[in-house]
XYZ file of C-alpha atoms in Angstrom:
785
model
C -20.861 20.525 -2.369
C -17.725 18.559 -1.487
C -16.987 14.828 -1.455
C -13.933 12.653 -0.852
C -11.904 11.981 -4.035
C -10.026 8.659 -3.965
C -7.625 9.750 -6.678
C -6.767 13.125 -5.073
C -6.837 11.568 -1.564
C -8.733 14.559 -0.123
C -12.081 16.391 -0.080
C -12.799 18.088 -3.432
C -15.464 20.360 -4.866
C -18.066 18.363 -6.842
C -19.110 19.683 -10.246
C -22.027 18.552 -12.470
C -23.772 17.317 -9.337
C -27.117 15.568 -9.732
C -29.420 13.920 -7.207
C -29.843 10.136 -7.482
C -31.292 7.238 -5.550
C -29.144 4.139 -5.199
C -30.777 0.863 -6.076
C -31.260 0.136 -2.387
C -33.324 3.332 -2.132
C -30.713 5.500 -0.383
C -30.443 9.102 -1.509
C -27.096 10.343 -2.841
C -25.543 12.991 -5.055
C -23.221 12.083 -7.939
C -20.848 14.319 -9.874
C -17.205 14.774 -10.889
C -14.116 15.970 -9.050
C -13.391 19.567 -10.059
C -9.645 18.799 -10.152
C -9.225 15.367 -11.770
C -12.675 14.464 -13.113
C -13.087 11.275 -11.087
C -16.717 10.280 -10.397
C -17.710 11.316 -6.849
C -20.648 10.066 -4.792
C -21.941 11.615 -1.579
C -24.645 9.902 0.461
C -27.543 11.917 1.897
C -30.759 13.569 0.824
C -30.829 17.165 -0.472
C -33.595 19.514 -1.606
C -32.883 18.492 -5.211
C -34.182 14.976 -4.455
C -37.689 16.381 -3.904
C -37.968 17.120 -7.645
C -37.346 13.482 -8.626
C -40.294 11.139 -9.476
C -41.924 9.426 -6.509
C -40.811 5.958 -7.654
C -37.190 6.989 -8.282
C -36.170 5.713 -4.858
C -37.524 2.212 -5.465
C -34.632 -0.283 -5.235
C -33.902 -2.600 -8.180
C -32.495 -5.975 -7.340
C -31.328 -7.137 -3.953
C -27.994 -7.171 -2.185
C -24.557 -6.115 -3.294
C -22.319 -8.077 -5.644
C -18.566 -7.799 -5.178
C -16.269 -9.171 -7.888
C -12.627 -10.027 -7.209
C -10.045 -12.028 -9.205
C -9.592 -15.276 -7.279
C -11.546 -17.691 -5.075
C -9.014 -17.236 -2.240
C -9.445 -13.461 -2.316
C -13.234 -13.908 -2.504
C -13.225 -16.008 0.691
C -11.138 -13.479 2.622
C -13.030 -10.388 1.427
C -16.395 -12.090 1.954
C -15.512 -12.872 5.563
C -14.932 -9.189 6.328
C -17.955 -7.825 4.430
C -20.480 -10.176 6.022
C -24.207 -10.343 5.231
C -25.692 -8.265 2.446
C -22.687 -8.844 0.197
C -22.047 -11.688 -2.223
C -18.408 -11.999 -3.319
C -17.654 -13.794 -6.586
C -14.322 -14.415 -8.385
C -13.679 -13.674 -12.060
C -10.711 -16.070 -11.951
C -8.394 -13.546 -13.603
C -9.112 -11.865 -16.946
C -12.474 -12.692 -18.494
C -11.673 -10.987 -21.793
C -8.490 -10.697 -23.865
C -7.123 -10.352 -27.385
C -7.600 -13.531 -29.467
C -4.762 -16.063 -29.477
C -4.991 -16.993 -33.184
C -4.695 -13.545 -34.766
C -3.456 -9.990 -34.143
C -6.798 -8.828 -32.735
C -5.951 -5.122 -33.237
C -7.391 -2.964 -36.024
C -4.204 -1.184 -37.093
C -6.084 1.060 -39.545
C -8.789 2.161 -37.101
C -6.968 3.856 -34.196
C -5.640 0.492 -32.955
C -9.055 -0.602 -31.820
C -8.672 -3.910 -29.948
C -11.043 -6.786 -30.691
C -11.481 -8.538 -27.383
C -12.916 -12.012 -27.067
C -14.118 -14.116 -24.172
C -12.049 -17.335 -24.073
C -14.116 -20.523 -24.196
C -12.833 -21.568 -20.758
C -14.304 -18.356 -19.267
C -17.775 -18.683 -20.782
C -19.283 -20.356 -17.696
C -17.651 -17.788 -15.379
C -19.117 -14.904 -17.408
C -22.534 -16.557 -17.471
C -22.510 -16.936 -13.693
C -21.336 -13.337 -13.130
C -24.066 -11.974 -15.429
C -26.673 -13.950 -13.512
C -25.420 -12.640 -10.157
C -25.151 -9.067 -11.464
C -28.715 -9.124 -12.793
C -30.004 -10.115 -9.362
C -27.937 -7.536 -7.412
C -28.819 -3.956 -6.552
C -25.234 -2.651 -6.623
C -21.992 -3.941 -8.132
C -18.547 -3.379 -6.598
C -15.431 -4.159 -8.629
C -12.684 -4.994 -6.115
C -9.836 -6.136 -8.374
C -6.162 -5.494 -7.605
C -4.927 -1.901 -7.082
C -2.770 -1.566 -10.205
C -3.173 -1.013 -13.931
C -3.931 -4.644 -14.651
C -6.507 -4.753 -11.863
C -8.121 -1.579 -13.201
C -8.270 -3.138 -16.675
C -9.890 -6.303 -15.308
C -12.581 -4.139 -13.662
C -13.161 -2.290 -16.933
C -13.443 -5.559 -18.871
C -15.924 -6.843 -16.276
C -18.078 -3.732 -16.593
C -17.997 -3.910 -20.389
C -18.767 -7.638 -20.471
C -21.609 -7.605 -17.929
C -23.417 -5.127 -20.218
C -27.189 -5.286 -19.896
C -26.953 -7.180 -16.600
C -25.837 -3.980 -14.867
C -27.594 -1.345 -16.968
C -29.178 1.302 -14.769
C -27.384 0.014 -11.677
C -24.552 1.766 -9.840
C -21.166 0.161 -10.505
C -18.403 1.124 -8.089
C -14.667 0.610 -8.063
C -13.135 -0.129 -4.651
C -9.404 -0.273 -4.064
C -7.498 -1.662 -1.087
C -3.794 -2.481 -0.697
C -4.266 -5.066 2.021
C -7.079 -7.516 2.697
C -7.907 -6.615 6.283
C -11.172 -5.506 7.873
C -10.145 -1.832 8.380
C -8.783 -1.527 4.821
C -11.880 -3.064 3.259
C -14.284 -0.988 5.365
C -12.375 2.160 4.398
C -12.441 1.348 0.681
C -16.162 0.480 0.659
C -16.983 3.706 2.488
C -15.338 5.697 -0.338
C -16.167 3.902 -3.611
C -15.226 5.552 -6.890
C -15.446 4.975 -10.627
C -13.023 3.168 -12.909
C -9.850 5.146 -13.647
C -9.855 5.151 -17.438
C -6.288 6.494 -17.623
C -4.968 3.381 -15.867
C -7.086 1.195 -18.163
C -5.678 2.987 -21.210
C -2.099 2.503 -19.991
C -2.593 -1.240 -19.532
C -4.404 -1.510 -22.844
C -1.583 0.355 -24.602
C 1.022 -2.021 -23.158
C -1.054 -5.009 -24.236
C -1.488 -3.687 -27.780
C 2.193 -2.708 -28.080
C 3.283 -6.171 -26.999
C 0.776 -7.781 -29.370
C 1.948 -5.716 -32.365
C 5.625 -6.477 -31.731
C 5.132 -10.137 -30.806
C 2.695 -11.039 -33.592
C 4.816 -9.222 -36.195
C 8.352 -10.290 -35.287
C 7.646 -13.865 -34.179
C 6.409 -15.079 -37.628
C 9.460 -13.436 -39.223
C 11.774 -15.326 -36.890
C 10.028 -18.653 -37.463
C 10.165 -18.215 -41.232
C 13.808 -17.144 -41.221
C 15.110 -19.767 -38.795
C 12.763 -22.637 -39.634
C 11.646 -23.160 -36.044
C 8.007 -23.203 -34.926
C 8.324 -22.237 -31.269
C 10.305 -19.017 -31.667
C 8.980 -15.728 -30.387
C 10.090 -12.143 -29.973
C 8.752 -9.583 -27.544
C 9.088 -5.871 -26.954
C 10.622 -6.324 -23.494
C 11.704 -9.984 -23.393
C 14.028 -9.533 -26.387
C 15.770 -6.593 -24.696
C 16.248 -8.727 -21.562
C 17.880 -11.416 -23.730
C 20.110 -8.709 -25.212
C 21.404 -7.806 -21.741
C 22.327 -11.449 -21.077
C 23.962 -11.875 -24.502
C 26.005 -8.683 -24.208
C 27.197 -9.652 -20.727
C 28.282 -13.075 -22.062
C 30.223 -11.453 -24.882
C 31.953 -9.164 -22.395
C 33.018 -12.263 -20.488
C 34.215 -14.005 -23.660
C 36.279 -10.951 -24.677
C 37.744 -10.432 -21.207
C 41.506 -10.940 -20.813
C 42.496 -11.527 -17.159
C 45.436 -9.609 -15.746
C 47.722 -10.821 -12.996
C 48.138 -8.754 -9.845
C 49.483 -9.353 -6.334
C 48.501 -8.270 -2.856
C 50.823 -8.311 0.147
C 49.613 -8.697 3.729
C 51.811 -8.449 6.783
C 50.958 -10.122 10.088
C 51.973 -8.003 13.086
C 51.609 -8.047 16.858
C 52.399 -5.843 19.829
C 55.861 -6.158 21.366
C 55.896 -8.861 24.103
C 56.381 -6.384 26.935
C 53.588 -4.126 25.674
C 51.315 -7.103 25.041
C 51.916 -8.434 28.551
C 51.153 -5.027 30.060
C 47.934 -4.709 28.059
C 47.068 -8.403 28.316
C 46.499 -8.544 24.555
C 48.909 -10.393 22.272
C 46.494 -10.948 19.363
C 48.207 -10.834 15.962
C 46.532 -8.834 13.222
C 47.024 -8.274 9.515
C 47.799 -5.057 7.677
C 47.671 -4.616 3.904
C 50.458 -2.975 1.949
C 48.958 0.175 0.410
C 51.953 2.410 -0.436
C 55.489 1.925 -1.682
C 57.763 4.991 -1.653
C 54.765 7.315 -1.412
C 52.957 5.833 -4.423
C 49.847 3.631 -4.421
C 50.937 -0.004 -4.279
C 50.476 -1.982 -7.479
C 52.202 -5.232 -8.347
C 51.669 -7.329 -11.470
C 54.539 -9.812 -11.335
C 55.453 -12.517 -8.871
C 59.156 -11.566 -8.951
C 58.290 -8.061 -7.700
C 56.072 -9.491 -4.936
C 58.846 -11.843 -3.729
C 61.377 -8.984 -3.718
C 58.971 -6.901 -1.620
C 58.482 -9.861 0.731
C 62.207 -10.149 1.330
C 62.585 -6.429 2.072
C 59.492 -6.353 4.324
C 60.909 -9.279 6.315
C 63.968 -7.111 7.066
C 61.908 -4.008 7.950
C 60.920 -2.440 11.248
C 57.286 -1.486 11.888
C 55.777 1.404 13.837
C 52.281 2.825 14.263
C 51.986 6.073 12.335
C 48.353 7.049 12.945
C 45.263 5.691 14.731
C 41.765 6.860 13.744
C 38.773 5.732 15.761
C 35.198 6.660 14.941
C 31.628 5.609 15.465
C 29.753 4.585 12.304
C 25.993 4.317 11.967
C 24.506 1.805 9.548
C 20.911 2.421 8.507
C 18.363 -0.306 7.723
C 17.283 -1.152 4.195
C 13.826 0.107 3.157
C 10.865 -2.291 3.150
C 10.446 -4.447 0.076
C 9.093 -3.380 -3.277
C 8.437 -5.995 -5.979
C 11.924 -5.943 -7.484
C 13.819 -6.054 -4.175
C 11.565 -8.847 -2.883
C 12.313 -10.904 -5.991
C 16.044 -10.216 -5.643
C 16.268 -11.073 -1.941
C 14.066 -14.167 -2.304
C 16.393 -15.328 -5.076
C 19.507 -14.728 -2.969
C 18.247 -16.125 0.336
C 15.579 -18.661 -0.609
C 16.687 -19.567 -4.156
C 13.161 -18.736 -5.388
C 12.653 -17.741 -9.021
C 10.769 -14.446 -9.503
C 7.790 -16.449 -10.779
C 7.755 -18.622 -7.644
C 8.177 -15.582 -5.394
C 5.189 -13.806 -6.928
C 2.992 -16.911 -6.821
C 3.648 -17.386 -3.089
C 3.284 -13.657 -2.377
C -0.094 -13.724 -4.136
C -1.234 -16.456 -1.731
C -0.082 -14.434 1.282
C -1.865 -11.330 -0.024
C -5.176 -12.951 -0.954
C -5.589 -14.614 2.403
C -4.991 -17.918 4.177
C -6.875 -19.612 7.028
C -5.050 -18.767 10.273
C -6.572 -20.667 13.194
C -9.397 -18.825 14.967
C -8.826 -15.713 12.827
C -10.151 -17.507 9.769
C -8.974 -16.425 6.323
C -6.812 -13.313 6.532
C -4.483 -11.442 4.175
C -0.976 -11.615 5.624
C 0.825 -9.033 3.463
C -0.007 -5.906 1.503
C -0.252 -5.879 -2.293
C 2.885 -7.408 -3.793
C 3.124 -5.538 -7.123
C 4.441 -2.153 -6.103
C 7.378 0.141 -6.735
C 6.801 2.425 -3.745
C 8.565 2.254 -0.366
C 5.837 4.285 1.345
C 4.410 2.908 4.591
C 0.993 3.830 5.994
C 1.204 5.838 9.234
C -0.954 3.351 11.129
C 1.340 0.489 10.088
C 4.411 2.458 11.076
C 2.955 3.279 14.502
C 2.113 -0.391 15.045
C 5.654 -1.403 14.082
C 7.234 1.118 16.466
C 4.951 -0.061 19.254
C 5.958 -3.683 18.603
C 9.673 -2.830 18.479
C 9.485 -0.960 21.788
C 7.704 -3.842 23.519
C 9.811 -6.611 21.972
C 13.304 -5.104 21.982
C 13.121 -2.046 24.251
C 13.141 1.712 23.695
C 16.790 1.911 22.460
C 15.712 -0.014 19.342
C 13.031 2.564 18.464
C 14.514 5.265 16.182
C 14.378 8.843 17.515
C 12.392 9.786 14.406
C 10.370 7.345 12.239
C 12.109 6.435 8.986
C 10.916 7.904 5.697
C 12.218 6.127 2.623
C 12.484 7.810 -0.754
C 11.410 5.676 -3.693
C 14.189 5.473 -6.276
C 12.287 3.706 -9.044
C 11.484 5.945 -11.997
C 7.734 6.332 -12.445
C 6.932 4.831 -9.039
C 3.328 5.165 -7.923
C 3.631 6.838 -4.538
C -0.027 6.217 -3.676
C 0.892 2.554 -3.297
C 2.580 1.038 -0.276
C 5.659 -1.068 0.227
C 5.247 -4.818 0.743
C 4.782 -5.389 4.466
C 2.909 -7.667 6.875
C -0.647 -6.530 7.554
C 0.175 -6.795 11.259
C 3.660 -7.024 12.777
C 2.120 -8.657 15.850
C 1.397 -11.677 13.658
C 4.887 -13.119 14.123
C 6.083 -15.745 11.610
C 6.775 -18.395 14.262
C 3.269 -17.990 15.711
C 1.530 -18.830 12.424
C 4.050 -21.272 10.979
C 1.750 -24.257 11.542
C -0.835 -22.751 9.163
C 1.573 -22.104 6.274
C 3.355 -24.251 3.720
C 7.156 -24.186 3.738
C 7.303 -21.659 0.873
C 4.637 -19.458 2.427
C 6.383 -19.425 5.802
C 9.830 -18.677 4.388
C 8.612 -15.783 2.233
C 6.403 -14.337 4.983
C 9.306 -14.585 7.438
C 11.504 -12.660 4.971
C 8.897 -9.916 4.400
C 8.140 -9.624 8.127
C 11.801 -9.337 9.154
C 12.631 -6.835 6.424
C 9.730 -4.585 7.392
C 10.355 -4.720 11.149
C 14.064 -4.042 10.604
C 13.248 -1.114 8.297
C 11.500 0.633 11.193
C 14.226 -0.005 13.812
C 17.069 2.170 15.036
C 20.394 2.297 13.208
C 23.185 -0.092 14.123
C 26.243 1.524 15.686
C 29.733 0.209 14.970
C 33.051 1.176 16.521
C 35.673 1.264 13.777
C 39.417 1.795 13.922
C 41.861 2.405 11.077
C 45.601 2.207 11.766
C 48.349 3.437 9.426
C 51.682 1.691 9.876
C 55.103 2.750 8.566
C 57.756 0.185 7.642
C 61.357 0.577 6.529
C 64.431 -1.648 6.341
C 66.914 1.246 6.294
C 65.720 4.002 8.651
C 63.535 4.136 11.745
C 59.845 4.083 10.851
C 58.776 5.890 14.043
C 56.905 9.061 13.046
C 58.265 8.657 9.526
C 55.506 9.533 7.054
C 58.053 9.118 4.240
C 58.982 5.554 5.159
C 59.487 3.120 2.262
C 56.279 1.216 2.981
C 52.830 2.248 4.158
C 50.398 -0.348 5.498
C 46.834 -0.141 6.775
C 44.886 -2.293 9.212
C 41.190 -1.874 9.977
C 38.923 -3.316 12.599
C 35.341 -2.964 13.718
C 32.895 -4.264 16.262
C 29.182 -3.847 16.782
C 28.546 -1.433 19.605
C 24.742 -1.490 19.272
C 23.050 -3.961 16.867
C 19.894 -1.943 16.199
C 18.065 -3.317 13.146
C 20.787 -5.973 12.709
C 19.175 -7.777 15.641
C 16.396 -8.795 13.219
C 17.664 -8.671 9.635
C 20.469 -7.650 7.303
C 20.164 -7.381 3.533
C 22.151 -10.073 1.733
C 24.585 -9.071 -0.975
C 24.709 -10.578 -4.425
C 27.293 -13.309 -4.818
C 29.281 -11.212 -7.283
C 29.573 -8.184 -5.008
C 32.834 -7.712 -3.152
C 31.696 -7.344 0.436
C 33.522 -6.420 3.567
C 33.492 -9.141 6.177
C 30.520 -8.847 8.466
C 32.047 -10.592 11.453
C 33.655 -8.500 14.154
C 37.401 -8.035 13.679
C 38.940 -5.834 16.340
C 42.572 -4.774 16.539
C 44.555 -4.803 19.786
C 44.879 -1.349 21.416
C 47.593 0.559 19.549
C 49.184 3.971 20.050
C 51.057 6.316 17.709
C 54.812 5.643 17.701
C 54.444 2.110 19.052
C 56.876 -0.429 17.577
C 55.403 -3.727 16.388
C 56.710 -7.258 15.957
C 56.618 -8.931 12.555
C 55.002 -12.377 12.476
C 55.013 -12.980 8.722
C 54.685 -11.563 5.192
C 52.097 -13.081 2.868
C 52.118 -12.192 -0.839
C 49.141 -13.566 -2.777
C 48.535 -13.866 -6.491
C 45.221 -12.730 -7.992
C 43.718 -12.272 -11.436
C 41.230 -9.638 -12.509
C 37.773 -11.114 -12.997
C 35.333 -10.586 -15.870
C 31.951 -9.026 -15.119
C 29.787 -11.676 -13.460
C 27.013 -13.432 -15.330
C 23.530 -12.342 -14.372
C 21.484 -14.289 -11.895
C 17.717 -13.874 -11.865
C 18.184 -11.459 -8.954
C 20.781 -9.264 -10.674
C 18.899 -9.303 -13.994
C 15.765 -8.016 -12.243
C 17.909 -5.290 -10.685
C 19.380 -4.393 -14.089
C 15.916 -4.206 -15.670
C 14.726 -1.942 -12.861
C 17.797 0.314 -13.018
C 17.457 0.703 -16.786
C 13.720 1.435 -16.534
C 12.692 -1.690 -18.465
C 9.413 -3.265 -17.384
C 7.370 -2.653 -14.269
C 6.641 -4.653 -11.076
C 4.023 -6.807 -12.788
C 6.340 -7.746 -15.700
C 9.684 -8.782 -14.136
C 8.663 -12.362 -13.317
C 6.992 -13.070 -16.704
C 10.032 -11.668 -18.549
C 12.469 -14.014 -16.798
C 10.175 -17.011 -17.183
C 9.583 -16.392 -20.885
C 13.218 -15.988 -21.957
C 14.073 -19.305 -20.282
C 10.989 -21.182 -21.480
C 11.706 -20.103 -25.069
C 15.217 -21.535 -24.855
C 17.042 -18.215 -25.319
C 18.608 -18.259 -21.857
C 19.350 -21.092 -19.449
C 20.657 -21.459 -15.922
C 23.977 -23.127 -15.236
C 25.734 -24.002 -11.983
C 25.380 -21.267 -9.398
C 22.024 -20.211 -10.907
C 23.859 -18.036 -13.448
C 22.072 -17.081 -16.672
C 23.806 -17.766 -19.982
C 22.464 -17.335 -23.513
C 21.996 -20.453 -25.620
C 23.205 -20.694 -29.198
C 19.623 -19.928 -30.237
C 19.637 -16.888 -27.944
C 22.775 -15.510 -29.636
C 21.359 -16.037 -33.134
C 17.916 -14.540 -32.429
C 19.429 -11.575 -30.575
C 21.855 -10.739 -33.391
C 19.127 -11.092 -36.008
C 16.767 -8.744 -34.166
C 19.468 -6.151 -33.466
C 20.475 -6.133 -37.134
C 16.968 -5.636 -38.514
C 15.117 -3.968 -35.601
C 17.727 -1.817 -33.831
C 15.193 0.597 -32.302
C 12.939 -2.112 -30.837
C 16.018 -3.789 -29.339
C 17.460 -0.538 -27.977
C 17.520 -0.440 -24.169
C 16.991 3.320 -24.058
C 14.034 3.163 -26.453
C 12.372 0.406 -24.402
C 12.803 2.454 -21.219
C 11.374 5.513 -22.996
C 8.273 3.509 -23.944
C 7.792 2.669 -20.259
C 7.881 6.395 -19.480
C 5.260 7.050 -22.143
C 3.026 4.368 -20.639
C 3.431 6.096 -17.264
C 2.325 9.348 -18.913
C -0.754 7.611 -20.326
C -1.535 6.322 -16.808
C -1.300 9.842 -15.389
C -3.481 11.303 -18.158
C -0.639 13.314 -19.704
C -0.582 11.465 -23.046
C -3.244 10.104 -25.361
C -2.904 6.334 -25.727
C -3.760 6.226 -29.442
C -1.124 8.865 -30.162
C 1.515 6.859 -28.286
C 0.693 3.782 -30.361
C 0.688 5.720 -33.624
C 4.085 7.299 -32.868
C 5.480 3.818 -32.321
C 3.751 1.991 -35.146
C 4.511 4.198 -38.152
C 8.326 3.826 -38.001
C 7.971 0.211 -36.821
C 5.892 -0.724 -39.879
C 8.552 0.721 -42.199
C 11.256 -1.281 -40.377
C 9.234 -4.495 -40.700
C 8.743 -3.978 -44.452
C 12.483 -3.455 -44.901
C 13.249 -6.566 -42.836
C 10.917 -8.716 -44.955
C 12.910 -7.705 -48.025
C 16.398 -7.931 -46.556
C 16.282 -10.701 -43.943
C 18.069 -13.772 -45.246
C 17.417 -17.342 -44.028
C 19.646 -18.313 -41.095
C 20.646 -21.844 -40.188
C 20.809 -22.848 -36.547
C 23.820 -25.134 -35.977
C 22.919 -28.707 -35.039
C 24.360 -29.895 -31.714
C 25.775 -33.360 -32.448
C 26.382 -36.117 -29.871
C 28.343 -39.393 -29.775
C 25.157 -41.405 -29.286
C 23.758 -43.538 -32.095
C 20.054 -44.085 -32.753
C 19.196 -47.646 -31.734
C 16.418 -47.762 -34.351
C 18.221 -46.684 -37.546
C 21.894 -46.208 -36.645
C 21.993 -42.478 -37.428
C 23.741 -40.046 -35.054
C 21.584 -38.537 -32.310
C 21.432 -34.728 -31.988
C 20.363 -32.409 -29.189
C 17.143 -30.525 -29.828
C 15.037 -28.236 -27.693
C 11.341 -28.700 -27.146
C 8.603 -27.321 -24.978
C 10.051 -28.879 -21.833
C 13.758 -28.370 -22.541
C 16.524 -30.300 -24.299
C 16.139 -33.862 -25.566
C 17.911 -36.319 -27.886
C 16.452 -36.812 -31.367
C 17.478 -38.835 -34.387
C 19.271 -36.785 -37.065
C 17.357 -38.746 -39.736
C 14.073 -37.027 -38.784
C 11.444 -37.184 -40.292
C 12.345 -40.619 -41.658
C 13.125 -41.743 -38.110
C 11.197 -40.164 -35.265
C 13.164 -41.697 -32.402
C 13.582 -39.318 -29.442
C 14.491 -39.717 -25.777
C 15.376 -37.576 -22.768
C 18.941 -36.527 -21.981
C 20.090 -38.516 -18.964
C 22.575 -36.866 -16.607
C 24.337 -39.586 -14.530
C 24.819 -39.052 -10.799
C 27.271 -41.895 -10.181
C 24.834 -43.526 -7.757
C 23.121 -46.890 -8.232
C 19.410 -47.651 -7.913
C 18.722 -49.416 -4.580
C 15.966 -51.497 -6.186
C 17.510 -52.823 -9.416
C 21.136 -51.668 -9.443
C 20.680 -49.452 -12.520
C 22.201 -45.973 -12.846
C 20.412 -43.123 -11.073
C 20.092 -40.129 -13.417
C 19.000 -36.519 -13.098
C 15.710 -35.559 -14.753
C 13.260 -32.675 -14.760
C 9.504 -32.502 -14.422
C 7.402 -30.502 -16.851
C 7.500 -27.712 -14.302
C 11.309 -27.904 -14.504
C 11.761 -29.235 -10.992
C 14.795 -31.526 -10.710
C 14.391 -35.109 -9.513
C 16.400 -38.321 -9.707
C 15.203 -41.683 -11.010
C 16.381 -45.031 -12.302
C 17.651 -45.150 -15.886
C 15.728 -48.430 -16.312
C 12.347 -46.652 -16.160
C 9.614 -47.800 -16.839
C 10.819 -51.263 -15.774
C 12.013 -49.715 -12.476
C 10.087 -46.785 -11.024
C 12.408 -45.739 -8.177
C 12.659 -41.928 -7.860
C 13.693 -39.337 -5.263
C 13.675 -35.550 -4.993
C 16.997 -35.504 -3.089
C 20.309 -35.687 -4.955
C 21.841 -39.178 -4.548
C 25.531 -39.582 -3.719
C 27.814 -42.143 -5.399
C 29.220 -43.403 -2.080
C 27.196 -45.978 -0.122
C 26.077 -45.512 3.475
C 29.031 -46.366 5.804
C 26.572 -47.927 8.277
C 24.498 -50.256 6.085
C 25.644 -49.812 2.482
C 22.320 -48.214 1.464
C 21.728 -45.228 -0.832
C 22.861 -41.859 0.523
C 21.101 -38.645 -0.525
C 21.749 -35.009 0.339
C 19.600 -33.983 3.289
C 17.253 -31.086 2.404
C 18.031 -27.767 4.134
C 21.137 -29.292 5.766
C 24.192 -28.406 3.653
C 27.018 -30.903 3.970
C 24.845 -33.656 5.454
C 23.807 -36.929 3.802
C 21.048 -39.238 5.006
C 20.636 -42.931 4.219
C 17.410 -43.916 2.458
C 17.619 -47.365 4.061
C 18.669 -46.943 7.721
C 18.104 -43.198 8.174
C 21.576 -42.567 9.635
C 23.163 -39.186 8.887
C 26.742 -38.745 7.647
C 28.914 -35.692 6.974
C 29.520 -35.499 3.215
C 33.108 -34.317 3.786
C 33.861 -37.650 5.482
C 32.830 -39.540 2.307
C 35.484 -37.971 0.062
C 37.964 -40.864 0.445
C 35.282 -43.530 0.241
C 34.927 -45.404 -3.102
C 31.748 -45.027 -5.155
C 29.160 -47.781 -5.467
C 30.031 -50.491 -7.948
């Protein structure tokens, strides 16, 4: 007998088959896949059912209980399943390791001791009640390792409430009616390999965190310090980049551009007298390099005396292919670059789009596919829909001759998953904007455009590259050995293709060619050119750029550190712990504490802090997930050498003092100097005489603007969620506050307070009269007094 295997994605021979009756009385046969061992179920009566007791087919309980993670997901799934199903949320994990102790039996095969948190007791009670009354239970948690683990914890916790009842695992990558119907028509069992992989990661992180963190606190005398298997390696990347920057010595170099144009008679004949620039690339047959201003000025003088002639013209057609649809890491990177979203914010909004939102007459509907994925695969039905939309919206030339197939580059990617895409391309962002918040709309618009563009035809560009000879002594015409060689390039878009919808944005630190069209006038070999000017320019080599959240996610992915579900928590944790902070331009820099903790961990735990070792552990977790490695063996291989390292560190680690950051401020209560300290919500001022004096206050960053209500200084502050706002320094006596950055200059129309207008760079708006003013026009205006 054969049945469909969800794991193998095809029909498989069933072994150990036995006849059963489901609790609703329907006959079925249950067994295991002959290839992978997954539990298989095939509906239908066979001759073997005749041998079962007469009352075996009697149903137990009524209806079908479906358990998902969140109330929003429950509403959307429940709408599609209809009557006969009751959908309940677990509200995330219902069981976890205890917070106040290790919770892992290190001497008994790393057996975890899970507990139900007090805040989940009522949820568990309700789920047990619903499960006891149901005939069948379906676990419909997210389609990844963490979702599989949540399903396993649910099954274990429900215990006697589900004994003797069929418990199914259903998996879908988008919350749409077809996807849900398909998954419920092919239910399966829990994939224990995925559960083991997630459990191994959890135990590994617990062992490292609950062993190293107390050591750090004891050594440094700080209570809120922590170390983590992956977070500490991420801090190391930021620290090492900062030290590269500190050690960098800039070198001077010069470039020389020459502005040229066609001869007047030739320009008049062609009707094109546009000047263009060519870069100096060769001097006397050698690659041009210049490191001193004197050399550049000497070259300028000689080039001003030179004649110029076209040596070679190369024209070609270049095709530019679209970027693949988003995976978790690229979504976080692009949302950071374009929308200035943190990875944590990106994933929170994506979760809302995935779980479903009320969209007019459609009701609650999932707008995107599952957002934790490292695969660029696209379902055939989604690809066909996209091609159909592109043909209708843009015309047949924008449909590629052959549908795109993107190869996933991420090591260990799960190809059974899909890329992040809209559940329907016909649900255009503008059409549903009224139903979404600003964040939801902006992220959906980004995902929609990226996916549609990924399925469109290539862009076609006409490019031209012109080599020019120059010499002050001999004729440059046809002279490949002329003193100077210059090159000019130009391009224009011949056919926009996917660029009509979307182009991937580069990181700020990447040197990018200009995207705007820049065409040269028509030129021919041997043509003499007029000189319009020579422009030497001084430059200095630049150090490697500091990481942004986007580039750090990319670095983690490239080095094989972490997985889609861990990038956002890693970046949040290292900033919340005070090891890394953002400065102007959203660049990440290590704090003094970050340097100290990093150096301490590298000295005493070099293997745990090794980038290659951390990546190797990720590979081992992937092998556990695929059933290739035993999870207990993986933990044992890690723990034995780790325990020896910890014992050595306890003996050799010496107390380290964290330097105190002094300020010029004096405590108004006792007269002692105030120092900068870091707490749960960031930096603050505290009295250096602590604990004798417990005076503390926030650090106020002046804006130069005055409060419109009391005339006090307006200062920059942060909420507990680290969102920046601006308020009066006289709080609580004055409670004026604004989210928009105030400007020091008053409104030129009424003298009121000016603030930067949201989403309108360079524009200020008056809080009093509402008039708008260009910020550039305020430069010469005096600040408020």
